Short mmCIF file of C-alpha atoms in Angstrom, two decimals:
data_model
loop_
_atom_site.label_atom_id
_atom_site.label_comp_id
_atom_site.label_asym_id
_atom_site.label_seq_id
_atom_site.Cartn_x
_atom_site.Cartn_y
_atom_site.Cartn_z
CA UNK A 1 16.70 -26.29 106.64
CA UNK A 2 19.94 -27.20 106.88
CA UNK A 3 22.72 -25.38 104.16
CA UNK A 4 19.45 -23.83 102.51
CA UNK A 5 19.70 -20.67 105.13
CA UNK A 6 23.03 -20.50 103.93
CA UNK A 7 22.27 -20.26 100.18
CA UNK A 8 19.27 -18.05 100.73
CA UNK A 9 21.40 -15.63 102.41
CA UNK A 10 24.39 -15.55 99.90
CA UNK A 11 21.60 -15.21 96.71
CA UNK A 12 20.07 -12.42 98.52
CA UNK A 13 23.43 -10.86 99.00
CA UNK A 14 24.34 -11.17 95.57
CA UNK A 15 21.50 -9.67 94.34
CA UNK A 16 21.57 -7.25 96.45
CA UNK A 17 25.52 -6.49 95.42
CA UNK A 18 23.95 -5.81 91.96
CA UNK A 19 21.74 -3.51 93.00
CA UNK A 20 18.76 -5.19 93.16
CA UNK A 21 15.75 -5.01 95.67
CA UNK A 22 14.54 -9.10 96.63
CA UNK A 23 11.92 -10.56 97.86
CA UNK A 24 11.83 -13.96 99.04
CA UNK A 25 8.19 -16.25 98.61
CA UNK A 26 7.75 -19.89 99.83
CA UNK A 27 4.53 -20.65 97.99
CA UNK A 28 2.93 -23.88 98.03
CA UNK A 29 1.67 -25.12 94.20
CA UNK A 30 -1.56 -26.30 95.71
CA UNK A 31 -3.08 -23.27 96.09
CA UNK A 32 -1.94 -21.87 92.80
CA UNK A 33 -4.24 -24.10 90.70
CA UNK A 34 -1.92 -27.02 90.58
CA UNK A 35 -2.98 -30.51 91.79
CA UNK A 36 0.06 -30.98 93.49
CA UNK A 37 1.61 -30.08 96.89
CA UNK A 38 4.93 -28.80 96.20
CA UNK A 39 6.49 -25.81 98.41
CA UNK A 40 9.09 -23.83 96.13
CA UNK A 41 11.12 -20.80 97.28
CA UNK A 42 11.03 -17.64 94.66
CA UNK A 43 13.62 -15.09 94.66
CA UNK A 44 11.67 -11.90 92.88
CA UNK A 45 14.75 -9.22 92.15
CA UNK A 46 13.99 -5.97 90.85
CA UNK A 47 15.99 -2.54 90.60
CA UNK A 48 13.26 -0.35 89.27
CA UNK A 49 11.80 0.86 92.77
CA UNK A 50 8.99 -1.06 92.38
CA UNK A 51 6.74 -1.38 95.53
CA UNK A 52 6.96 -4.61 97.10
CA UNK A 53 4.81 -7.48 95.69
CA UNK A 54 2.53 -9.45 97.56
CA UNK A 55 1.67 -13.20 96.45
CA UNK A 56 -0.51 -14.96 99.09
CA UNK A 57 -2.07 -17.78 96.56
CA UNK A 58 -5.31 -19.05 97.72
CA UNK A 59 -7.33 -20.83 94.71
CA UNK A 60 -8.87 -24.22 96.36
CA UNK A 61 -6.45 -27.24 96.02
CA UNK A 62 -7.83 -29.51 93.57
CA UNK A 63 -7.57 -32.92 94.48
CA UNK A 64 -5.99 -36.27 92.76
CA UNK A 65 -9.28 -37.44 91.90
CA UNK A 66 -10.16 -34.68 90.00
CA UNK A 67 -7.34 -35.05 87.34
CA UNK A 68 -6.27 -39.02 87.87
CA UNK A 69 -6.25 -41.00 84.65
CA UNK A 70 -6.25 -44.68 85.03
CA UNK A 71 -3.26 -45.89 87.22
CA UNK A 72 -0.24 -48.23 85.62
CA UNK A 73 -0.50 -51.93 86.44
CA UNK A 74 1.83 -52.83 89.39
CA UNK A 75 3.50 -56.06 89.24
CA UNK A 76 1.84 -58.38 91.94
CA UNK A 77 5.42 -59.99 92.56
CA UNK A 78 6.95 -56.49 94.07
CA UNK A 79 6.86 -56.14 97.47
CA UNK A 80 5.18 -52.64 97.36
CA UNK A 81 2.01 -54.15 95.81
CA UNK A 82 1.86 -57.00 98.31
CA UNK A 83 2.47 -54.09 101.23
CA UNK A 84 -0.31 -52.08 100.02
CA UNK A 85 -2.90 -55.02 99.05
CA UNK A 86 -2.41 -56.58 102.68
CA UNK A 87 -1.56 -53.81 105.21
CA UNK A 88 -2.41 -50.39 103.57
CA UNK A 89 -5.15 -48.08 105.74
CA UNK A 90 -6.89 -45.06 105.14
CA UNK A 91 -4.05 -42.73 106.77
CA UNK A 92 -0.91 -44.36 104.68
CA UNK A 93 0.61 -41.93 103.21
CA UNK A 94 3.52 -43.26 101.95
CA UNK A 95 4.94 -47.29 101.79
CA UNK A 96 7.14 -46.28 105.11
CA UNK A 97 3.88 -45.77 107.22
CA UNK A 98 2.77 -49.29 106.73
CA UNK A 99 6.66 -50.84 107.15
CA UNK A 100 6.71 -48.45 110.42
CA UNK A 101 2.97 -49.49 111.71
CA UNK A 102 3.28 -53.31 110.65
CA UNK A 103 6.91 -54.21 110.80
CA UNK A 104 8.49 -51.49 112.90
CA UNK A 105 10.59 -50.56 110.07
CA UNK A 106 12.61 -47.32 109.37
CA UNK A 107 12.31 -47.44 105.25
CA UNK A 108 9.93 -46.50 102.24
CA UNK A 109 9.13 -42.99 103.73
CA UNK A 110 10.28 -42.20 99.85
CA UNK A 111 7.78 -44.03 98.10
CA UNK A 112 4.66 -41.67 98.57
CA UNK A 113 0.81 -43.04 97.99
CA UNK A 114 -1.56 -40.65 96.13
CA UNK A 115 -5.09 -40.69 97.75
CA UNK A 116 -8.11 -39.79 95.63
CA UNK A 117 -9.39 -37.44 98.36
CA UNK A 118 -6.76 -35.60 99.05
CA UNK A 119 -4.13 -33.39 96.60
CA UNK A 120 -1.53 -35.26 95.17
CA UNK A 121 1.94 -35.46 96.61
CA UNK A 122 4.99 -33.66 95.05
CA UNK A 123 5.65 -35.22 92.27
CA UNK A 124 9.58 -36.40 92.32
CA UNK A 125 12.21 -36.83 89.18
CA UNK A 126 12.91 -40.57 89.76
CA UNK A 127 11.58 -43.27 92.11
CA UNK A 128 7.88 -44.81 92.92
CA UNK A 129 4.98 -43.12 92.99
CA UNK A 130 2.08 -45.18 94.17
CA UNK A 131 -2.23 -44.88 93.96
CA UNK A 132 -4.50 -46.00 96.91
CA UNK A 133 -6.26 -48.38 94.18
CA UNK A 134 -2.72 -50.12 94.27
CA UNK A 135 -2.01 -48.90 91.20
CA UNK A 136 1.31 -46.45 90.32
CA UNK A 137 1.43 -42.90 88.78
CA UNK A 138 0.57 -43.13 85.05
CA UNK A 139 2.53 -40.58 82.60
CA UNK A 140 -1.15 -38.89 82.31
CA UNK A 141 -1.02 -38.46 86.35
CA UNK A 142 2.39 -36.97 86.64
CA UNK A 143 1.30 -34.77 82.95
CA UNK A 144 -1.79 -33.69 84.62
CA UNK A 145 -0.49 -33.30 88.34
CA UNK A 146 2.64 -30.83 87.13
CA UNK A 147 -0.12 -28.73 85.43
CA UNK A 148 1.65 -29.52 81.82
CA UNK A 149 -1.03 -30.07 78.59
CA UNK A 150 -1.21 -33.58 77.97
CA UNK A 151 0.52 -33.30 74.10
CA UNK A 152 3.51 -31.71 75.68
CA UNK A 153 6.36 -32.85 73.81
CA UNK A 154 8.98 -34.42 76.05
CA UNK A 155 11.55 -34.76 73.36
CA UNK A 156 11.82 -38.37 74.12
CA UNK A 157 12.61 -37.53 78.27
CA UNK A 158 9.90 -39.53 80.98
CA UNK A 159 6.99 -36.95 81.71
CA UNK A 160 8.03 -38.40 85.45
CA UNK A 161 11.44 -37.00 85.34
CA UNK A 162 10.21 -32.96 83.72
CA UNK A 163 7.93 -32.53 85.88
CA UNK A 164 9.45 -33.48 88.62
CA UNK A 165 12.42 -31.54 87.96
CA UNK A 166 10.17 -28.52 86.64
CA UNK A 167 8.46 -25.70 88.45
CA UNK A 168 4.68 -26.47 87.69
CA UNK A 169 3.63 -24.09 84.63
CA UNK A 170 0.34 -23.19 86.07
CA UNK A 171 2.37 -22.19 89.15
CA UNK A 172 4.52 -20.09 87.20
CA UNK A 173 1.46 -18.41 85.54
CA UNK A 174 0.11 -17.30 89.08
CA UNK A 175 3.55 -15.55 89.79
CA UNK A 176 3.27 -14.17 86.18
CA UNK A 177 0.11 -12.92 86.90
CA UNK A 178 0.65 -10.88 90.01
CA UNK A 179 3.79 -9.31 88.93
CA UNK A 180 1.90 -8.49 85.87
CA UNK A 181 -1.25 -7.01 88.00
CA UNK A 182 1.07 -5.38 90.24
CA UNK A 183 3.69 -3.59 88.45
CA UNK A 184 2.68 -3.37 84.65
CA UNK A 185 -0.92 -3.08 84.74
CA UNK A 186 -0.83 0.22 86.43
CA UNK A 187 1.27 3.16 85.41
CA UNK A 188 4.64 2.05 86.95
CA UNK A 189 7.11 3.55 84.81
CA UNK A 190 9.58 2.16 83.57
CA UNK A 191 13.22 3.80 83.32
CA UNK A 192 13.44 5.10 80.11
#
């Protein structure tokens, strides 16, 4: 969308300038064992003449419930818990879907609302991230939702900010994995 086309295009040329053959994935995280849905785009450059990889992730999404710790306490003064305690349905998905269906306001679209039953929502650098039992995103649910082990040291940075500014490590073991299976685990050669 927008000036992405643009940027995809001038990598792809650069690469290319270099010598390198590219490939271009949009994989989704959720079906690369991570309870998350967050669609990345991978440039894979190579200039060995390797055939052309193929990454089509399909592992079953594993939903919030599955890895949700207990939620932080909202505070019952902020507007987002009242929202959610009085209006919230089923379908919310995010605090701008009860402003739009009860107040017929444009805002809070931002401000996404984790269901149980369904896989978590990409998990964001800054801002709220909410729970259906009107709870928000504990450090344990944004640990365990960006696929990092729970003693990961942060070096003193919020576990919300990493992993919301990392590439999920589980989702970088999948792409790992089939470059691995593809081109070193046969007898590609390697230029000498």
């Amino acid at each position: 969308r927008g000036n992405s086309k643009f940027y995809i295009t001038m990598v792809i040329k650069e690469f290319k300038k270099l010598g390198y053959d590219v490939q271009l994935f949009r994989l989704n995280a959720m079906f690369m064992n991570v309870p998350q849905d967050r669609t990345r785009i991978f440039f894979i450059a190579n200039r060995m003449n390797y055939p052309k990889l193929v990454i089509e992730p399909n592992e079953k999404p594993i939903l919030f419930k599955e890895v949700a710790s207990d939620g932080k306490p909202m505070s019952k003064r902020s507007v987002a818990y009242s929202l959610m305690k009085e209006f919230m349905i089923p379908t919310d998905r995010c605090i701008g879907d009860i402003n739009e269906r009860v107040f017929n306001k444009n805002s809070g679209f931002t401000r996404p609302i984790a269901r149980f039953n369904k896989v978590c929502h990409t998990i964001t650098a800054n801002g709220d991230h909410y729970r259906e039992d009107i709870t928000e995103l504990s450090d344990k649910d944004y640990i365990s939702t960006a696929s990092f082990p729970q003693d990961y040291n942060f070096d003193g940075n919020s576990p919300q900010y990493v992993c919301g500014m990392s590439v999920p490590p589980r989702m970088m073991e999948y792409i790992a994995r089939e470059i691995y299976k593809q081109w070193f685990s046969k007898d590609v050669k390697l230029h000498e």
